[in-house]
Structures are given as structure tokens and as C-alpha cells.
PDB file of C-alpha atoms in Angstrom:
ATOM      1  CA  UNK X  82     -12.862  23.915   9.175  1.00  0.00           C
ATOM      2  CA  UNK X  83      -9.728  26.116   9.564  1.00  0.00           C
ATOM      3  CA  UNK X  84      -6.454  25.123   8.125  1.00  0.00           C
ATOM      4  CA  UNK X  85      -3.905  25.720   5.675  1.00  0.00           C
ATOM      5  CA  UNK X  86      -5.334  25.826   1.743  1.00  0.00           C
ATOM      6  CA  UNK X  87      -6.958  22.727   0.049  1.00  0.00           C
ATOM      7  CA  UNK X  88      -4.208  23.202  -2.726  1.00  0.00           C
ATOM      8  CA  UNK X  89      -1.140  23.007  -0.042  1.00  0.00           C
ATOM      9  CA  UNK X  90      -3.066  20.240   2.022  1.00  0.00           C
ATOM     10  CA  UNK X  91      -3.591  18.437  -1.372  1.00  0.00           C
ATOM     11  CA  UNK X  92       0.009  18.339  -1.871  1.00  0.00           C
ATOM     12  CA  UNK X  93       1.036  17.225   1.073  1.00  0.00           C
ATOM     13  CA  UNK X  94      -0.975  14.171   1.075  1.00  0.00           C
ATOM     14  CA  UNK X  95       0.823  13.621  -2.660  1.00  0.00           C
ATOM     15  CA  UNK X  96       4.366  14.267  -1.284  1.00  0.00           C
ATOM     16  CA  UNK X  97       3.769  12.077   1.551  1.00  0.00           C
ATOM     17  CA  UNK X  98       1.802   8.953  -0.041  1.00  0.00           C
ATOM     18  CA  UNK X  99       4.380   9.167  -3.257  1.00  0.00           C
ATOM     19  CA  UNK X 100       7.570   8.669  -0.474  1.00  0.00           C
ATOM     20  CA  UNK X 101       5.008   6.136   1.630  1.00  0.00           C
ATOM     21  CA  UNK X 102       4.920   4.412  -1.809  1.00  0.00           C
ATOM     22  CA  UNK X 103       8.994   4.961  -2.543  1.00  0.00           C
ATOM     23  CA  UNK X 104       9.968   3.775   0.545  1.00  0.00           C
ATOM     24  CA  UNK X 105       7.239   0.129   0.181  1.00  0.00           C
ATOM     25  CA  UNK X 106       9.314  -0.370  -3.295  1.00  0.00           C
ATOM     26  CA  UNK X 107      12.435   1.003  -3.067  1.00  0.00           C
ATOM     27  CA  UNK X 108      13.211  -1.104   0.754  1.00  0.00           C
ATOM     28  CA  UNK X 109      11.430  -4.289  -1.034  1.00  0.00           C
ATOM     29  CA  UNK X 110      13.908  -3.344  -4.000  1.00  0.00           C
ATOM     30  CA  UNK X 111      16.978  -3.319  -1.913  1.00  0.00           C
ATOM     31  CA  UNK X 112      15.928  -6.446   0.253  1.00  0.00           C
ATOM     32  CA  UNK X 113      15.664  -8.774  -3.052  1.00  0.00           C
ATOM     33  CA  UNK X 114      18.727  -7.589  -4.048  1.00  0.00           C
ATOM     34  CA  UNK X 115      20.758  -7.809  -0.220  1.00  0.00           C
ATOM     35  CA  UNK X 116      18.790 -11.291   0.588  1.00  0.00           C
ATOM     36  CA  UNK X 117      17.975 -12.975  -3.010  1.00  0.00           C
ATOM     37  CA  UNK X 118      17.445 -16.591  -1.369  1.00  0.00           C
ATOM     38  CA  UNK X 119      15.871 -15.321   1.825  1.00  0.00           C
ATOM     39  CA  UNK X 120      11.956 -14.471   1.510  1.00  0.00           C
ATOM     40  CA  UNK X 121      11.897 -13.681   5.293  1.00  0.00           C
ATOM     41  CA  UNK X 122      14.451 -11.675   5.767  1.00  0.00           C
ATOM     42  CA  UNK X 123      13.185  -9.877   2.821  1.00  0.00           C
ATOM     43  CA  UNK X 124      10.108  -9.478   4.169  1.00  0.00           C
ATOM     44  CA  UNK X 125      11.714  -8.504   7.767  1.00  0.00           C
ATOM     45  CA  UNK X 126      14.196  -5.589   5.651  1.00  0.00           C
ATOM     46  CA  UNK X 127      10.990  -4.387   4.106  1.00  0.00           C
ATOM     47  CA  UNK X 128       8.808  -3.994   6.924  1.00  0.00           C
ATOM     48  CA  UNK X 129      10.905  -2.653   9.344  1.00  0.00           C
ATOM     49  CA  UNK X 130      11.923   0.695   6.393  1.00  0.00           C
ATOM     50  CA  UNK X 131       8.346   0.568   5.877  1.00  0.00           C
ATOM     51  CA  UNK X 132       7.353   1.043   9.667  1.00  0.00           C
ATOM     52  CA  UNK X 133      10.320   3.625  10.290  1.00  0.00           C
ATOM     53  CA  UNK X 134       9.583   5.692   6.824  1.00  0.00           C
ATOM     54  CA  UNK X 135       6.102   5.797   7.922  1.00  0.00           C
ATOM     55  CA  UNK X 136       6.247   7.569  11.122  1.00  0.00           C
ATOM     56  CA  UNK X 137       8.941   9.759   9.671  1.00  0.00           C
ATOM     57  CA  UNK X 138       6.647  10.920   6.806  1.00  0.00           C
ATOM     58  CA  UNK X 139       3.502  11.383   9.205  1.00  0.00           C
ATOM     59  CA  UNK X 140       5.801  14.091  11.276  1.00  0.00           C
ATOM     60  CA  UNK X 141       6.624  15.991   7.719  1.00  0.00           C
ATOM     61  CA  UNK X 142       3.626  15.961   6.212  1.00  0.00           C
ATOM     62  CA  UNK X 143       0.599  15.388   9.133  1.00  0.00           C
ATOM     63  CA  UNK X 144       1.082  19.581  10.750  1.00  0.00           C
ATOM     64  CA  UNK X 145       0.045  20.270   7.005  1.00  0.00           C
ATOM     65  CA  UNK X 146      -2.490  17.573   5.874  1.00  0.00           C
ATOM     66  CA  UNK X 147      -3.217  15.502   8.908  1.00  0.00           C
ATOM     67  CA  UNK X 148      -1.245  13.036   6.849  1.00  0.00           C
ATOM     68  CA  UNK X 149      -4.301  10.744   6.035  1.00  0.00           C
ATOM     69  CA  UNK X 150      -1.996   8.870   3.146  1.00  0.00           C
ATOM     70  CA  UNK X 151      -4.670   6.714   2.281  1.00  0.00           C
ATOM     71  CA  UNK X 152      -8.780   7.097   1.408  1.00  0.00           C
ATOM     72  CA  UNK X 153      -9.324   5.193   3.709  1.00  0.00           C
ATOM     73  CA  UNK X 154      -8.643   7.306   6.425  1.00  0.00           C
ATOM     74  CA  UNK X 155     -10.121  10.082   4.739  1.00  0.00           C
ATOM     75  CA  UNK X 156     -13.315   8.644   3.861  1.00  0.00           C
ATOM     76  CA  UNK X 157     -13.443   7.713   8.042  1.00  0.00           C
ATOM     77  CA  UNK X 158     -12.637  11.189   8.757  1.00  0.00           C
ATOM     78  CA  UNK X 159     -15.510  12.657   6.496  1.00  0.00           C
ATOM     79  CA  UNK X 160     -17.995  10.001   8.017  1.00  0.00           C
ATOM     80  CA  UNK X 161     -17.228  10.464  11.253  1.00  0.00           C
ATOM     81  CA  UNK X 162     -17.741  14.349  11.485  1.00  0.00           C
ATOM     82  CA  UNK X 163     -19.877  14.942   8.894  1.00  0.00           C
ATOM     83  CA  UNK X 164     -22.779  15.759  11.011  1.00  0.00           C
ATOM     84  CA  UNK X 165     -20.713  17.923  13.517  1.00  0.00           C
ATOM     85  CA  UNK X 166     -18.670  19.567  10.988  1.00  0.00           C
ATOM     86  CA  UNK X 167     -15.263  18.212  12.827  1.00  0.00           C
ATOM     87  CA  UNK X 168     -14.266  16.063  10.080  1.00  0.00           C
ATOM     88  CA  UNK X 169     -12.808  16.401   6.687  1.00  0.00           C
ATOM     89  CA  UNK X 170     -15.414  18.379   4.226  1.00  0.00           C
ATOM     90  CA  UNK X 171     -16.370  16.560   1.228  1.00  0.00           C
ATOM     91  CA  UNK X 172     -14.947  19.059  -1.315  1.00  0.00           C
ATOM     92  CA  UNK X 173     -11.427  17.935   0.721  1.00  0.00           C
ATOM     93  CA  UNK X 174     -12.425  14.145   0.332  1.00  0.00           C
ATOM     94  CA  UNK X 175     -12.855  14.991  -3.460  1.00  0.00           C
ATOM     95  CA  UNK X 176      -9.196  16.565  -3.450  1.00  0.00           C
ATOM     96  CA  UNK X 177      -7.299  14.421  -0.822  1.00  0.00           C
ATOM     97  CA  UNK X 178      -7.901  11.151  -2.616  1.00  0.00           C
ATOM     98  CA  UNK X 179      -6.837  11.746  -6.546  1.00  0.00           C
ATOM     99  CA  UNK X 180      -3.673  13.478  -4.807  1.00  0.00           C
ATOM    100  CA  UNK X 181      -3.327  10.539  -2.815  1.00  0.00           C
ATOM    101  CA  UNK X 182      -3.344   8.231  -5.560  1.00  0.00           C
ATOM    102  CA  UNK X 183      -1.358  10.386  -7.815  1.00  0.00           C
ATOM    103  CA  UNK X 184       1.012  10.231  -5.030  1.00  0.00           C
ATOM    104  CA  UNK X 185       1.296   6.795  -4.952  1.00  0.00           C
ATOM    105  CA  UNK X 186       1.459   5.917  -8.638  1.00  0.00           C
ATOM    106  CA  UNK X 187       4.649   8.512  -8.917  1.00  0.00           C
ATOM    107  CA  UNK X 188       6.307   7.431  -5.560  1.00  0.00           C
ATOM    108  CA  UNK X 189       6.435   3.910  -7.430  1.00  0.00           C
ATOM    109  CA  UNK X 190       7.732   5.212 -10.569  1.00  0.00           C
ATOM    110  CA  UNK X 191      10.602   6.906  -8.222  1.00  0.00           C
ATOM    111  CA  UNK X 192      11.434   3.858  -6.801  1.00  0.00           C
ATOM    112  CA  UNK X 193      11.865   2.071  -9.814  1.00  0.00           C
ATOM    113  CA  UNK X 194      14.279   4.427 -11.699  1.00  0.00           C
ATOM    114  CA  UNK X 195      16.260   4.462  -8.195  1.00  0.00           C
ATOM    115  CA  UNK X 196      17.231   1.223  -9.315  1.00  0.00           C
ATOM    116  CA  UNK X 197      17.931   1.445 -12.823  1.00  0.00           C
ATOM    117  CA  UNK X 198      14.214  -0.052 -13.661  1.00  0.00           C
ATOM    118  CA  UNK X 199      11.991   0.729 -16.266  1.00  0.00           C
ATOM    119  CA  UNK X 200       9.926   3.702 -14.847  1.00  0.00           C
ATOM    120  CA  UNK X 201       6.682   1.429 -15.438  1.00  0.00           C
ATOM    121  CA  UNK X 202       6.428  -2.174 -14.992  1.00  0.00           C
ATOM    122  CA  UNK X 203       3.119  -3.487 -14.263  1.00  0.00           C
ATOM    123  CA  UNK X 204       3.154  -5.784 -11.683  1.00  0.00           C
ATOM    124  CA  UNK X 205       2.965 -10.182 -12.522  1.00  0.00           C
ATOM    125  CA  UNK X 206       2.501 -10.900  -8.784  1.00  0.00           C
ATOM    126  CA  UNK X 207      -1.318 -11.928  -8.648  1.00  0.00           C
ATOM    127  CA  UNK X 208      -2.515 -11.527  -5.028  1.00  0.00           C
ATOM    128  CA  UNK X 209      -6.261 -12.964  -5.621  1.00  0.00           C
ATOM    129  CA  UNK X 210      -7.440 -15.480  -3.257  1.00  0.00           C
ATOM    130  CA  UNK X 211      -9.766 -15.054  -0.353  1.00  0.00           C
ATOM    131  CA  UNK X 212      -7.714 -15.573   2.461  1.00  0.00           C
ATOM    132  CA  UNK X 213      -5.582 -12.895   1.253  1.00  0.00           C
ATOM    133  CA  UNK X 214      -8.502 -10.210   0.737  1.00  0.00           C
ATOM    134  CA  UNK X 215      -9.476 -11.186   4.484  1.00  0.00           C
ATOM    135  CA  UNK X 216      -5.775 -10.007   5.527  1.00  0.00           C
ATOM    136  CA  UNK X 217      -6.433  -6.817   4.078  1.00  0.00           C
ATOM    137  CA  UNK X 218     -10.417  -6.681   5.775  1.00  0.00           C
ATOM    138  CA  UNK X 219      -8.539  -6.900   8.795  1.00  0.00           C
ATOM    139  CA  UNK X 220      -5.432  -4.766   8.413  1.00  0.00           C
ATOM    140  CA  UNK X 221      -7.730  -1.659   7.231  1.00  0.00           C
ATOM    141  CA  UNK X 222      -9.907  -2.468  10.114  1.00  0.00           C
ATOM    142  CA  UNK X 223      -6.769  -2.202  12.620  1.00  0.00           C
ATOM    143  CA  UNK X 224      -5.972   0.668  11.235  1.00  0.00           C
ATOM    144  CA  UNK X 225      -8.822   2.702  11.012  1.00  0.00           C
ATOM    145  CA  UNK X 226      -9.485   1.690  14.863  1.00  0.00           C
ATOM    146  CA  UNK X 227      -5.873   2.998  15.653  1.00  0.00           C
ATOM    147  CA  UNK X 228      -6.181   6.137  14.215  1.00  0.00           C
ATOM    148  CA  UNK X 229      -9.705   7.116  15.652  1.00  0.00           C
ATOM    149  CA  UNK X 230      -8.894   5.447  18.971  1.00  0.00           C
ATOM    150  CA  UNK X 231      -5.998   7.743  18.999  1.00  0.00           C
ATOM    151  CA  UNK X 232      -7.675  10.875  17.940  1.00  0.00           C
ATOM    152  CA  UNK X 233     -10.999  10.385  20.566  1.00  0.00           C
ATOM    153  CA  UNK X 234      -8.561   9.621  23.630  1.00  0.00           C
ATOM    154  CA  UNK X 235      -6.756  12.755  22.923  1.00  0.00           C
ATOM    155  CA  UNK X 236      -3.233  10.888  21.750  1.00  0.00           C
ATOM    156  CA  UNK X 237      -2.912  11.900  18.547  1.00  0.00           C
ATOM    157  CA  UNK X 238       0.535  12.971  19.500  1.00  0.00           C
ATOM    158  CA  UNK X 239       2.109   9.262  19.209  1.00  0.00           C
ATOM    159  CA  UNK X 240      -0.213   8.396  16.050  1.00  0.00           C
ATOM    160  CA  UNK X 241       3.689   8.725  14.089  1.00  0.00           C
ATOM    161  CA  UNK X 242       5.447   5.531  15.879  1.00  0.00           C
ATOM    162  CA  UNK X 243       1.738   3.903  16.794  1.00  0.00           C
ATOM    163  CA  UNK X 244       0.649   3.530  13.206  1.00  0.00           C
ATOM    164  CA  UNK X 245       4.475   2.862  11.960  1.00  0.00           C
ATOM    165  CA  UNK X 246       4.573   0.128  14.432  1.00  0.00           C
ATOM    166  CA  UNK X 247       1.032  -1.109  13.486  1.00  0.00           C
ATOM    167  CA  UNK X 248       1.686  -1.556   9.784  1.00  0.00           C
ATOM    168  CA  UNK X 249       5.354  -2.811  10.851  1.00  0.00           C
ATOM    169  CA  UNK X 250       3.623  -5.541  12.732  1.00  0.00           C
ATOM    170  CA  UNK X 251       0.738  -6.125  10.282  1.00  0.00           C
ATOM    171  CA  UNK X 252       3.072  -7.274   7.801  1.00  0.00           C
ATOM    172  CA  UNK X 253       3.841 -10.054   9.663  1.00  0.00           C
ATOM    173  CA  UNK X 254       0.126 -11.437  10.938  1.00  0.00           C
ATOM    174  CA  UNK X 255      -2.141 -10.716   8.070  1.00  0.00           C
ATOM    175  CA  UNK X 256      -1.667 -12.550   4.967  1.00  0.00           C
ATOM    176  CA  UNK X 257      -1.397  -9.886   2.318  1.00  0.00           C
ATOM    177  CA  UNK X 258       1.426  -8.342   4.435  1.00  0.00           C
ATOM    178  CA  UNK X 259      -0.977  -5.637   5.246  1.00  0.00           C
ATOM    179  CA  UNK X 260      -1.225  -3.117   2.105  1.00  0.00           C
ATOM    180  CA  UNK X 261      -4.271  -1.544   4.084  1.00  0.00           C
ATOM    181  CA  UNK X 262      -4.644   1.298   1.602  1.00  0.00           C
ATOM    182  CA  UNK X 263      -6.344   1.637  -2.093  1.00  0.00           C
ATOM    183  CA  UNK X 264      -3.911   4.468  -3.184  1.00  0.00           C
ATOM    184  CA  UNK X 265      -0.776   2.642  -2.358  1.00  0.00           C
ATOM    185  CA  UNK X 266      -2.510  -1.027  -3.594  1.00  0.00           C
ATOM    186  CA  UNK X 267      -2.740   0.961  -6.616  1.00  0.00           C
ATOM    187  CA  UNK X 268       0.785   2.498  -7.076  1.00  0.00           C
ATOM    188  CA  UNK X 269       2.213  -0.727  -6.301  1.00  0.00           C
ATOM    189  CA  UNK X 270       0.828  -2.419  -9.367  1.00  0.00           C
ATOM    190  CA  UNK X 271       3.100  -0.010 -11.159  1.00  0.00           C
ATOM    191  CA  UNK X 272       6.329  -2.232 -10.424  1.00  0.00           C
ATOM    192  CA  UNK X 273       6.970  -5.644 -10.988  1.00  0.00           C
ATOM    193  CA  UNK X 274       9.208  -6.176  -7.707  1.00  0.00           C
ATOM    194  CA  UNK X 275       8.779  -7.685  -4.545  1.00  0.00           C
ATOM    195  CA  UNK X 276       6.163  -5.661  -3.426  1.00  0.00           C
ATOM    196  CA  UNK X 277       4.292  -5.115  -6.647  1.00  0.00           C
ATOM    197  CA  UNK X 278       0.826  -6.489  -7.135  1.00  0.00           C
ATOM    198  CA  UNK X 279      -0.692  -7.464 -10.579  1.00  0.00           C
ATOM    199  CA  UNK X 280      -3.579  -4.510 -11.931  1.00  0.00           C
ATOM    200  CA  UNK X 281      -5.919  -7.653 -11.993  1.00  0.00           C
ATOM    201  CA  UNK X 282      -5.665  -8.105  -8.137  1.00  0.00           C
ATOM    202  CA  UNK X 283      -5.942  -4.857  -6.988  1.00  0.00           C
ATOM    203  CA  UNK X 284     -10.030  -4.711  -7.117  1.00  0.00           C
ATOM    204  CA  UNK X 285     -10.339  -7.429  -4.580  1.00  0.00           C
ATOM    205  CA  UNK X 286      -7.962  -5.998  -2.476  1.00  0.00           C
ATOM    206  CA  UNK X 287      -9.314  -2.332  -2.626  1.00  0.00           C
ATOM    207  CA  UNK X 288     -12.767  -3.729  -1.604  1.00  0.00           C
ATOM    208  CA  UNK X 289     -11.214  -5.974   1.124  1.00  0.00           C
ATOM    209  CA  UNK X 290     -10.110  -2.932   2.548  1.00  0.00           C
ATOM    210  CA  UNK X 291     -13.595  -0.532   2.219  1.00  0.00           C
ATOM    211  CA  UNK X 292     -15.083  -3.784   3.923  1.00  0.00           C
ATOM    212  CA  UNK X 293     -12.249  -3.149   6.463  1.00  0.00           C
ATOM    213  CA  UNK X 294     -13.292   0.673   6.953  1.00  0.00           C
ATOM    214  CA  UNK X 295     -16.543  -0.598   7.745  1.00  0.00           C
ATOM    215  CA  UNK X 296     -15.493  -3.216   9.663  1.00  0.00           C
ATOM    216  CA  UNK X 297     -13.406  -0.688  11.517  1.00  0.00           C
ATOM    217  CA  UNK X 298     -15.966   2.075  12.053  1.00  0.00           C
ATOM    218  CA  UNK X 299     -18.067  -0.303  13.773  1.00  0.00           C
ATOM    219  CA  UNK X 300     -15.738  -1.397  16.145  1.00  0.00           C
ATOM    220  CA  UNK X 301     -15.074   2.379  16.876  1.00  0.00           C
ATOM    221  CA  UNK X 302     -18.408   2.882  17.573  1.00  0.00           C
ATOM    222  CA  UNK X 303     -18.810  -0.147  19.949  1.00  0.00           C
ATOM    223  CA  UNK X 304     -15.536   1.333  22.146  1.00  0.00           C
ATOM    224  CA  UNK X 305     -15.654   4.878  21.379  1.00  0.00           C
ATOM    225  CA  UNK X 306     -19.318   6.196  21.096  1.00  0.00           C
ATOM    226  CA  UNK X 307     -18.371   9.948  20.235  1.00  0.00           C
ATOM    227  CA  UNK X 308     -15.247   9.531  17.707  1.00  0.00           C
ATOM    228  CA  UNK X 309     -16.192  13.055  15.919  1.00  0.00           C
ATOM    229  CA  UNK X 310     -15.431  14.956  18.464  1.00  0.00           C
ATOM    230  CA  UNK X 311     -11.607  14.534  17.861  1.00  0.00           C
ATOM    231  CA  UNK X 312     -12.123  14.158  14.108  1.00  0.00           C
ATOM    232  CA  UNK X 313     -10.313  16.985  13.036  1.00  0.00           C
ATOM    233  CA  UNK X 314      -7.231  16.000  15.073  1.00  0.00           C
ATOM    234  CA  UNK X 315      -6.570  13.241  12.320  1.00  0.00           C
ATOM    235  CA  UNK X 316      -4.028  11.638  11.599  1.00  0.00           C
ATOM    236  CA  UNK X 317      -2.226  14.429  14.200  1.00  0.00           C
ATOM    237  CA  UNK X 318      -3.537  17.846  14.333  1.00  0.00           C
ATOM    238  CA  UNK X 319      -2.585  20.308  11.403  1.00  0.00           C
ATOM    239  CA  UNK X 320      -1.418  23.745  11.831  1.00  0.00           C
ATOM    240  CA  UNK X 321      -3.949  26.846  10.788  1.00  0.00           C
ATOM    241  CA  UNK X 322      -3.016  29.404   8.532  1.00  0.00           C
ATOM    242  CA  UNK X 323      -1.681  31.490  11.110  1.00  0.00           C
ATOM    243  CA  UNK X 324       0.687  28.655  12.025  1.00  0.00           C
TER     244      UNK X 324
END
């Protein structure tokens, strides 16, 4: 697979799941402090900077990583072109996914000292009940159909405001507000704010959402039988070297 170095790809997935992660925290930050006594227009304030910071981030970082931002999508992109060498070699797997988390554990430190908080807080808010893990089986499915459906139609170009909408909308019709990814589930157990989750909850949800990948390859394969053909064009197509 051509493409910038595994080191500079590596960092780009940090750089952009750490500001994914700063933007989740810091916006759910600043909405508990702008609507104290207003849970839904908190959780409007936070999804909408969430959705916009999203597809911002994707056009930094994707022409350098693909700007996966999550294992999830890696893991998908390895799967799915492993046989036909389009998709992400394991050794990248292996290097995407620490950075990734990494990423995601600093971007919520960030957001905490922002606002004057202690750098780590581990999160109280305890997000453990079934209906809640089944939010996440489907929000990681959605997405994971998204981004391949985008890649094997050949419209990878509007994967930046297609998967910022889609987690802007998830928000609001799954039940765990749609955290659809392990690396930020993890970070966000690093703050005890509105968008925090408690360390205890976050193996339930990071299963819910390998179910999800599953759940999500299969439906891939039902509408598009040859997703690894476009593999390597995920989440938007990365520059070579020579770019």
C-alpha cells in the first residue's frame, strides 16, 4: 500500500482523535456551564460542535491518515481488504489503534484543563444497562455502513459532512448518544463532565460497539458485495508520498 510513513499516518490519527475527543468534552463542558438546568439543550450544544468539529477534523487529518479516528473503522478497513491487499495492513492496524487511543485519552485531558479542571477526573457517570449497549450496537453499525457505503460507491469525497451529520444525528436516536468508538469511549472516562463515562462502563460499551462492526460488515455485505475494492479510499483517500 503506498502512502505517506506509518510514523506520520500514526500521528495523524492521534492529532485528530485527541481534538475528536477535545471537542466531545470541551462543547459538553461549555453546554453545562451556558444551559445548567437544560439537559436538552445541552445535549443539542454538544452534538451539533460535535458534528461540525468532526467533519472539520476529517478534512485536516483524512489526506494524511484516511482519518479512521476510531478502531473500529480500522479493524473494517483491514477486514475488508485483507485478501486483496486494498485495505489497511495489519502492522498499520497494530499502530493506528494505540495512537488512536492515546489520542483520545490526551484530547480529554486538554479539554479539562481548558476549563480550569483537574487534568484527570475519572468519570462517576455509569452508562451500564442493556438498552444503552444496544444504542451503541447500532450507532457503530451505522457507521461502519456509512463509511464503506461511501468508499464502494466512489463518494468518499462527502464522507467529512456525511459522517459529521451521522454522529450529529445519532446522538439524538440511539440511547447512549452514540459514542460509536472504543478509543474515544475510553478517553471519555478520563473526565467527570457531561460527557464522561465511568471506567466500569466502558467494557460493555466497547463490546456493544465490536458487535456493531459486525453487525455493520454484514449489512455491507448484503448491499455492497465487493466493499474492498474501495478499501483504501477510507475514510477519504490519503495523499502518497509524492503528494
Amino acid at each position: 500500500m503506498s502512502g505517506l510513513s506509518l510514523w506520520r499516518r500514526a500521528a495523524a490519527e492521534l492529532v485528530g482523535t485527541g481534538l475528536l475527543v477535545a471537542v466531545v468534552v470541551g462543547s459538553g463542558i461549555m453546554a453545562a456551564h451556558l444551559s445548567p438546568d437544560d439537559i436538552g439543550l445541552q445535549l443539542l450544544e454538544n452534538s451539533t460542535a460535535t458534528a461540525f468539529g468532526l467533519a472539520a477534523i476529517i478534512l485536516v487529518v483524512g489526506p494524511v491518515s484516511g482519518a479512521h479516528l476510531n478502531p473500529v473503522v480500522s479493524l473494517a478497513d483491514w477486514w475488508l481488504g485483507r485478501r486483496s491487499g486494498t485495505g489497511l495492513p495489519i502492522r498499520d492496524v497494530a499502530a493506528y489503534i494505540p495512537a488512536q487511543v492515546a489520542g483520545a485519552i490526551g484530547g480529554a485531558v486538554l479539554a479539562n484543563l481548558m476549563f480550569d479542571l483537574a487534568a484527570v477526573d475519572l468519570s462517576a457517570t455509569e452508562r451500564d444497562r442493556p438498552h444503552l449497549w444496544l444504542g451503541e450496537v447500532v450507532a457503530t453499525a451505522g457507521l461502519v455502513l456509512l463509511v464503506f457505503a461511501l468508499a464502494r460507491s466512489g463518494r468518499s469525497a462527502v464522507a467529512p459532512a456525511a459522517v459529521g451529520g451521522y454522529i450529529g444525528a445519532a446522538y439524538w436516536f440511539t440511547s447512549s448518544t452514540s459514542f460509536a468508538n472504543p478509543a474515544v469511549t475510553v478517553g471519555r472516562a478520563f473526565t467527570d463532565t457531561f460527557a464522561g463515562i465511568a471506567p466500569a462502563s466502558v467494557p460493555g460499551f466497547v463490546i456493544a460497539q465490536l458487535a456493531g462492526l459486525v453487525v455493520g460488515l454484514g449489512l455491507l455485505a448484503l448491499l455492497y458485495p465487493r466493499p474492498a475494492v474501495a478499501a483504501d479510499e477510507v475514510v477519504v483517500p490519503r495523499l502518497s508520498d509524492a503528494g
